[in-house]
């Protein structure tokens, strides 16, 4: 805090030599980043002029008990950690006990409040991070985001961001040349238990010691001003940034006021040892020259002026009202004040600016095949390596490779791809031409273009075949109308869609879409399906009225029509073999629109020959095409089509036009904004439902308590000051008005990156249990959800202090896989992978607490469940069919209306 005439002297008072020697240790991460008194230049840690501490440029901290003569107090003394002295100087002069000494962002901040400078610096770091994430929307909800902080200083920004966004940020590399600052960063990261996430590397940002394409973001605050060559720094940032990644930095820049002379600007640069003094336009051009796209400048000079004005105000206060004892160097402070005045004048004259540059690294693609229609690219962040017109450097390796069904991508071809490739797009419905294991081993993601169009076309096509097959329509081609006239008994052996049993193998997009279409036409049709047991989907079964049959033989024996709709892989080759075909009834048929090899062709030929099944409709065969003399061509109960399900121009066009959106979605180049909005809409609905259900079931407490769901780089949360029974989806906010809410929820999210939703309540029964010495007890079947999953936290008063976050996070981490935090004498929080899971857990936790209290009230002897039984029940409670919310949520949503 700044000295106050009514306060006691500080324990340590800083004595600094007249020549302002501690400026030798200034970095661009401190207050000015420039020469302070215009007599000496400033050396930053990454500057070529940087040197180790020596007796001639050191500072000393003199304790109050030392007796120092007037001459001695001006004499520099060697100290071990001059950067710590620098921070102490700012703490005394600016009144901030903060390691944030960057220039600040002053939006909405009161300059007169204690600690304002530190909060503004912190706000600037937040502003830059939020801007970075807005450039990278596809990484907002990730849990493996990594970035490099170039010229990281004491690591304060990295520590702040990791603490605040621990669920998203998995790794930060703090690259800095100054050993003293790096030691401070290492110590701070260790103290905050962040050493596993923050790496401190002593190196120059002009020669970054890492391979290319390593980081989602290259980030820097006020560190590049003294770089020997800006272009080299920007090129290094480009090199280590991933394709589609972002480059965001703020810095002091040369002014572009046309009234200034070249000589004046050059003199300023020379006095401050700035070798490459560029204005914003020149910086943008240089960034573009090294390869960045969408380079933009945001002018923040107004904020810089506010920072300097606050410095001037603080220094003036110290001079007028501060301690004037033997340990205060007034000459130095007056020099400092005069220097700040000059800086403010220079800002107003446009000698220099302060602002932010943000840019994106482009993505390089390669079309290895000819597309069925021309590929028209409209996103300038995607470059085709084979198009010279797009100014791609010769030898540039692709990040994205596009193939089609005819391009075999087996292990040999996958291994031969450049190491830069991370996305493989195939213009096809199937994936059997690609070795998916080889792609996975190499870290390549495989996606299909035209997927929606293909799915819809196959569904429509197959639905026609089902109806025509059931009605035996193909055998009616060419059948003459009865010569004696039509009657009610003529040729009526076919079945209707309503009265049949449809058996499906698989439950992918096409299968689910087909079932949904059948339900529109024939709501009561019996539909059975099989998949491996671990892939059974209870939600889909309930929604689409499906019956699960575990064994394929049992499925076939009940079918009127058998539909293999599974992908082709080693486990599904000849899946429909002689045994399965033998289980079909004579009146049943088979339709294959998946892959020919899923069905054993020889076994099918035999079954049709023996009339053991009624018919086969084949859109695909194995081999394909069938030899001209194959017996299936001659079977009057076999109908073969030329793999025709997707043969429309609509599909062909979508195979090509989907390529760009897939790339955009994968790299966050714009297309994914729609997906983010759709996800947010669903989250808002679920959260609003959860609030209203809480009120409906009497678990609310007027306008208090809170529910949140993680979204993007933050979370949607209870708005406050609103009764829960009236909350609508649009009422949810990204920042709570309740500081307690932010602290509790951020702590849980930081401790558990897998958690997507948190509910904190003060329900009567749970709060009562939180006051019991023995706490919560798992004594009923319902409590199996919480067996071995409840952590506890000692009440420490109202949770309104951010320093409480680490303690809360530690409590959550103390119980492996915990889903509930019982806060003694306070309340509880439940959390899970979704809003429905968190809310249903909270409901059952309150119910279990009610049961526990009733048991205690009875006065009877407590009978505890067998430990082994409870362990099994706990394990079973998280099986898909019993997981919290799996069965209940749809019904619960039906109880809420927002009309």
mmCIF file of C-alpha atoms in Angstrom, residues 17 56 123 142 148 169 252 279 310 355 384 403 488 533 586 635 740 747 785 817 826:
data_model
loop_
_atom_site.group_PDB
_atom_site.id
_atom_site.type_symbol
_atom_site.label_atom_id
_atom_site.label_comp_id
_atom_site.label_asym_id
_atom_site.label_seq_id
_atom_site.Cartn_x
_atom_site.Cartn_y
_atom_site.Cartn_z
ATOM 1 C CA UNK A 17 20.385 4.433 -5.789
ATOM 2 C CA UNK A 56 27.206 -1.506 -9.858
ATOM 3 C CA UNK A 123 -8.075 -7.742 -16.299
ATOM 4 C CA UNK A 142 -11.504 -28.821 -24.252
ATOM 5 C CA UNK A 148 3.238 -20.753 -24.736
ATOM 6 C CA UNK A 169 -5.706 -25.397 -19.727
ATOM 7 C CA UNK A 252 4.409 -0.923 -27.002
ATOM 8 C CA UNK A 279 4.164 0.874 -35.883
ATOM 9 C CA UNK A 310 -2.264 6.379 -11.912
ATOM 10 C CA UNK A 355 -2.205 -2.197 -28.198
ATOM 11 C CA UNK A 384 -4.615 -25.643 -50.908
ATOM 12 C CA UNK A 403 -9.619 -38.885 -50.315
ATOM 13 C CA UNK A 488 -60.730 -59.532 -52.498
ATOM 14 C CA UNK A 533 -24.116 -55.531 -25.037
ATOM 15 C CA UNK A 586 -39.356 -68.997 -44.845
ATOM 16 C CA UNK A 635 -32.674 -65.997 -58.840
ATOM 17 C CA UNK A 740 -19.912 -17.390 -3.295
ATOM 18 C CA UNK A 747 -13.152 -24.662 -7.355
ATOM 19 C CA UNK A 785 -24.969 -43.541 -5.838
ATOM 20 C CA UNK A 817 -14.430 -40.111 -8.373
ATOM 21 C CA UNK A 826 -23.481 -25.256 5.333
#
